[in-house]
Amino acid sequence: MDSLQTVRPPPGPSEPGSDFARLSKKVQAAGLMARRPGYYALRCSLVLALYAAGWTALVLVGDSWWTLLVAAFLAAVFGQVALLAHDIAHRQVFRLRRASELSGRIAGNLGIGMGYGWWQDKHTRHHANPNHEDLDPDLDPDVLVWTQDQARASKGLPRFLGRSQAFLFFPLLTLEGFNLHVSGVRSLADGALKNRVGEGLLLLAHFSAYLGALFLVLPPGKAIAFLFVNQCLFGLYLGSIFAPNHKGMPVLRGTDRPDFLRRQVLTSRDVRGGRFTDIVLGGLNYQIEHHLFPSMPSPHLRRAQAIVRGHCRELGVSYLETSLIGSYRQTLASLHEAGAPIRKARTA
């Protein structure tokens, strides 16, 4: 299907769940919900090996500015760890909840210093109501504004940045790694967070090992440079993975909640690409399929795409697939449009 199709509203009322139920039967019949233990064993082993190789390289290179290349390498590895934690949280890897939570905390908290419990709660709410202005935490106007209504009501930092937020978007992504750390630590004060002590100890272990390794191997100046290069590129990588998924797609408001299939399809977009794209984006380039079937193992998403796209064609539901550059272009255009009221107010 053409990548630049206009997203149309739902074609009309349908029996709740029936359209998705028929799609689910097709996907189940194709065996795409079956677990892939061999795939994930290999993937986890490779990521762990790359993680160990990165820290070994830091020690071997030692007191040299060449360690900044190691910092960049580890930023990419941290992104792959985050993608593994994402799959684990969606129960793609382990059937049992306990195994998922334990391995997710090890990957998230200990591996990259991300508060797994905080992120899982936020991400679950996002999946339930993607791109809903009132219900999706990813649309909170805490730094940027995502709609013109948010722009009109904005104050403080969002209003200050909103005028030029499209130009600032990618530079701001360099702070996303730091934001994950801060948010994870702050979540420990939330009494509703499960296993706060365990999460806190794992975060402490990560930060102690990370900073300890840097300042033991490198002099202070190089250690700080390594930290900033590593964390800024890590944040940029993560943000560049997640930005193409929903930004620039239709935003729902109030009681505007189509049925499950349309709610997920019309607010998401897929990104074209080959196997390399699948690896770099961790399968999230099949965002529509992932949102429809969150527990589907990521290596099955490519095959599921043809089934989902065909089903949407039968229903008359628009299915959007674009290039990676095209998705960024749409994201930036929507950010620029959202900030229009702030620009008009300043020129009035």
PDB file of N, CA and C in Angstrom, residues 105 108-109 112-126 137-138 140 142 176-190 192-196 199 203 238:
ATOM      1  N   ARG A 105      14.049  -6.435  34.897  1.00  0.00           N
ATOM      2  CA  ARG A 105      14.755  -5.556  35.847  1.00  0.00           C
ATOM      3  C   ARG A 105      16.272  -5.679  35.691  1.00  0.00           C
ATOM      4  N   GLY A 108      16.932  -3.782  32.348  1.00  0.00           N
ATOM      5  CA  GLY A 108      16.641  -2.357  32.445  1.00  0.00           C
ATOM      6  C   GLY A 108      17.402  -1.659  33.553  1.00  0.00           C
ATOM      7  N   ASN A 109      17.158  -2.070  34.789  1.00  0.00           N
ATOM      8  CA  ASN A 109      17.772  -1.382  35.939  1.00  0.00           C
ATOM      9  C   ASN A 109      19.276  -1.591  36.002  1.00  0.00           C
ATOM     10  N   ILE A 112      21.180  -0.871  32.023  1.00  0.00           N
ATOM     11  CA  ILE A 112      21.281   0.476  31.440  1.00  0.00           C
ATOM     12  C   ILE A 112      20.802   1.581  32.387  1.00  0.00           C
ATOM     13  N   GLY A 113      20.444   1.241  33.622  1.00  0.00           N
ATOM     14  CA  GLY A 113      20.042   2.267  34.575  1.00  0.00           C
ATOM     15  C   GLY A 113      18.668   2.854  34.317  1.00  0.00           C
ATOM     16  N   MET A 114      17.776   2.068  33.728  1.00  0.00           N
ATOM     17  CA  MET A 114      16.402   2.507  33.458  1.00  0.00           C
ATOM     18  C   MET A 114      15.467   1.872  34.474  1.00  0.00           C
ATOM     19  N   GLY A 115      14.608   2.668  35.089  1.00  0.00           N
ATOM     20  CA  GLY A 115      13.647   2.136  36.041  1.00  0.00           C
ATOM     21  C   GLY A 115      12.615   1.276  35.324  1.00  0.00           C
ATOM     22  N   TYR A 116      12.761  -0.038  35.389  1.00  0.00           N
ATOM     23  CA  TYR A 116      11.916  -0.944  34.623  1.00  0.00           C
ATOM     24  C   TYR A 116      10.452  -0.840  35.045  1.00  0.00           C
ATOM     25  N   GLY A 117      10.185  -0.809  36.350  1.00  0.00           N
ATOM     26  CA  GLY A 117       8.814  -0.743  36.827  1.00  0.00           C
ATOM     27  C   GLY A 117       8.119   0.539  36.390  1.00  0.00           C
ATOM     28  N   TRP A 118       8.833   1.666  36.509  1.00  0.00           N
ATOM     29  CA  TRP A 118       8.279   2.955  36.063  1.00  0.00           C
ATOM     30  C   TRP A 118       7.986   2.916  34.577  1.00  0.00           C
ATOM     31  N   TRP A 119       8.950   2.450  33.786  1.00  0.00           N
ATOM     32  CA  TRP A 119       8.774   2.439  32.342  1.00  0.00           C
ATOM     33  C   TRP A 119       7.652   1.486  31.937  1.00  0.00           C
ATOM     34  N   GLN A 120       7.556   0.331  32.559  1.00  0.00           N
ATOM     35  CA  GLN A 120       6.535  -0.644  32.186  1.00  0.00           C
ATOM     36  C   GLN A 120       5.134  -0.082  32.423  1.00  0.00           C
ATOM     37  N   ASP A 121       4.947   0.596  33.559  1.00  0.00           N
ATOM     38  CA  ASP A 121       3.639   1.199  33.838  1.00  0.00           C
ATOM     39  C   ASP A 121       3.296   2.257  32.793  1.00  0.00           C
ATOM     40  N   LYS A 122       4.250   3.105  32.477  1.00  0.00           N
ATOM     41  CA  LYS A 122       4.032   4.163  31.489  1.00  0.00           C
ATOM     42  C   LYS A 122       3.740   3.571  30.111  1.00  0.00           C
ATOM     43  N   HIS A 123       4.494   2.553  29.742  1.00  0.00           N
ATOM     44  CA  HIS A 123       4.347   1.962  28.420  1.00  0.00           C
ATOM     45  C   HIS A 123       3.029   1.194  28.299  1.00  0.00           C
ATOM     46  N   THR A 124       2.577   0.581  29.373  1.00  0.00           N
ATOM     47  CA  THR A 124       1.299  -0.126  29.354  1.00  0.00           C
ATOM     48  C   THR A 124       0.155   0.848  29.119  1.00  0.00           C
ATOM     49  N   ARG A 125       0.215   2.002  29.776  1.00  0.00           N
ATOM     50  CA  ARG A 125      -0.830   3.011  29.569  1.00  0.00           C
ATOM     51  C   ARG A 125      -0.795   3.566  28.149  1.00  0.00           C
ATOM     52  N   HIS A 126       0.393   3.674  27.590  1.00  0.00           N
ATOM     53  CA  HIS A 126       0.506   4.114  26.200  1.00  0.00           C
ATOM     54  C   HIS A 126      -0.149   3.107  25.260  1.00  0.00           C
ATOM     55  N   PRO A 137       0.442   8.749  28.202  1.00  0.00           N
ATOM     56  CA  PRO A 137       1.492   9.526  28.894  1.00  0.00           C
ATOM     57  C   PRO A 137       2.581  10.028  27.952  1.00  0.00           C
ATOM     58  N   ASP A 138       2.720   9.415  26.769  1.00  0.00           N
ATOM     59  CA  ASP A 138       3.719   9.882  25.811  1.00  0.00           C
ATOM     60  C   ASP A 138       3.327  11.214  25.166  1.00  0.00           C
ATOM     61  N   ASP A 140       2.105  13.721  27.134  1.00  0.00           N
ATOM     62  CA  ASP A 140       2.122  14.731  28.192  1.00  0.00           C
ATOM     63  C   ASP A 140       2.992  15.910  27.745  1.00  0.00           C
ATOM     64  N   ASP A 142       5.157  17.894  28.918  1.00  0.00           N
ATOM     65  CA  ASP A 142       6.090  18.247  29.986  1.00  0.00           C
ATOM     66  C   ASP A 142       7.291  19.027  29.455  1.00  0.00           C
ATOM     67  N   GLU A 176      17.434  12.285  26.427  1.00  0.00           N
ATOM     68  CA  GLU A 176      16.492  11.239  26.797  1.00  0.00           C
ATOM     69  C   GLU A 176      17.119  10.181  27.709  1.00  0.00           C
ATOM     70  N   GLY A 177      18.396   9.863  27.496  1.00  0.00           N
ATOM     71  CA  GLY A 177      19.053   8.896  28.371  1.00  0.00           C
ATOM     72  C   GLY A 177      19.087   9.390  29.809  1.00  0.00           C
ATOM     73  N   PHE A 178      19.440  10.656  29.992  1.00  0.00           N
ATOM     74  CA  PHE A 178      19.456  11.237  31.336  1.00  0.00           C
ATOM     75  C   PHE A 178      18.042  11.249  31.927  1.00  0.00           C
ATOM     76  N   ASN A 179      17.052  11.539  31.099  1.00  0.00           N
ATOM     77  CA  ASN A 179      15.668  11.563  31.567  1.00  0.00           C
ATOM     78  C   ASN A 179      15.233  10.193  32.074  1.00  0.00           C
ATOM     79  N   LEU A 180      15.645   9.134  31.381  1.00  0.00           N
ATOM     80  CA  LEU A 180      15.294   7.785  31.829  1.00  0.00           C
ATOM     81  C   LEU A 180      15.874   7.493  33.207  1.00  0.00           C
ATOM     82  N   HIS A 181      17.114   7.920  33.423  1.00  0.00           N
ATOM     83  CA  HIS A 181      17.744   7.691  34.724  1.00  0.00           C
ATOM     84  C   HIS A 181      17.023   8.465  35.825  1.00  0.00           C
ATOM     85  N   VAL A 182      16.774   9.738  35.575  1.00  0.00           N
ATOM     86  CA  VAL A 182      16.125  10.586  36.579  1.00  0.00           C
ATOM     87  C   VAL A 182      14.724  10.073  36.891  1.00  0.00           C
ATOM     88  N   SER A 183      13.966   9.741  35.861  1.00  0.00           N
ATOM     89  CA  SER A 183      12.601   9.253  36.070  1.00  0.00           C
ATOM     90  C   SER A 183      12.595   7.933  36.837  1.00  0.00           C
ATOM     91  N   GLY A 184      13.553   7.062  36.535  1.00  0.00           N
ATOM     92  CA  GLY A 184      13.637   5.793  37.249  1.00  0.00           C
ATOM     93  C   GLY A 184      13.934   5.981  38.717  1.00  0.00           C
ATOM     94  N   VAL A 185      14.848   6.890  39.028  1.00  0.00           N
ATOM     95  CA  VAL A 185      15.179   7.157  40.433  1.00  0.00           C
ATOM     96  C   VAL A 185      14.008   7.815  41.136  1.00  0.00           C
ATOM     97  N   ARG A 186      13.361   8.767  40.477  1.00  0.00           N
ATOM     98  CA  ARG A 186      12.218   9.448  41.097  1.00  0.00           C
ATOM     99  C   ARG A 186      11.073   8.491  41.362  1.00  0.00           C
ATOM    100  N   SER A 187      10.917   7.487  40.522  1.00  0.00           N
ATOM    101  CA  SER A 187       9.818   6.541  40.700  1.00  0.00           C
ATOM    102  C   SER A 187       9.954   5.725  41.983  1.00  0.00           C
ATOM    103  N   LEU A 188      11.171   5.670  42.541  1.00  0.00           N
ATOM    104  CA  LEU A 188      11.372   4.895  43.766  1.00  0.00           C
ATOM    105  C   LEU A 188      10.618   5.492  44.946  1.00  0.00           C
ATOM    106  N   ALA A 189      10.238   6.766  44.817  1.00  0.00           N
ATOM    107  CA  ALA A 189       9.463   7.403  45.880  1.00  0.00           C
ATOM    108  C   ALA A 189       7.975   7.101  45.765  1.00  0.00           C
ATOM    109  N   ASP A 190       7.571   6.452  44.688  1.00  0.00           N
ATOM    110  CA  ASP A 190       6.170   6.119  44.458  1.00  0.00           C
ATOM    111  C   ASP A 190       5.818   4.859  45.227  1.00  0.00           C
ATOM    112  N   ALA A 192       3.330   3.048  45.045  1.00  0.00           N
ATOM    113  CA  ALA A 192       2.650   2.029  44.246  1.00  0.00           C
ATOM    114  C   ALA A 192       3.619   1.188  43.423  1.00  0.00           C
ATOM    115  N   LEU A 193       4.888   1.589  43.346  1.00  0.00           N
ATOM    116  CA  LEU A 193       5.859   0.848  42.549  1.00  0.00           C
ATOM    117  C   LEU A 193       6.177  -0.484  43.212  1.00  0.00           C
ATOM    118  N   LYS A 194       6.066  -1.565  42.444  1.00  0.00           N
ATOM    119  CA  LYS A 194       6.348  -2.885  42.976  1.00  0.00           C
ATOM    120  C   LYS A 194       7.850  -3.088  43.163  1.00  0.00           C
ATOM    121  N   ASN A 195       8.208  -3.760  44.239  1.00  0.00           N
ATOM    122  CA  ASN A 195       9.607  -4.132  44.484  1.00  0.00           C
ATOM    123  C   ASN A 195      10.542  -2.922  44.398  1.00  0.00           C
ATOM    124  N   ARG A 196      10.168  -1.857  45.131  1.00  0.00           N
ATOM    125  CA  ARG A 196      10.984  -0.632  45.096  1.00  0.00           C
ATOM    126  C   ARG A 196      12.397  -0.880  45.584  1.00  0.00           C
ATOM    127  N   GLU A 199      14.400  -2.725  42.868  1.00  0.00           N
ATOM    128  CA  GLU A 199      14.698  -1.831  41.749  1.00  0.00           C
ATOM    129  C   GLU A 199      15.751  -0.797  42.149  1.00  0.00           C
ATOM    130  N   LEU A 203      19.448  -0.259  40.447  1.00  0.00           N
ATOM    131  CA  LEU A 203      19.852   1.037  39.899  1.00  0.00           C
ATOM    132  C   LEU A 203      21.146   1.515  40.552  1.00  0.00           C
ATOM    133  N   LEU A 238      17.565   5.946  21.179  1.00  0.00           N
ATOM    134  CA  LEU A 238      16.248   5.535  21.668  1.00  0.00           C
ATOM    135  C   LEU A 238      15.146   6.411  21.095  1.00  0.00           C
TER     136      LEU A 238
END
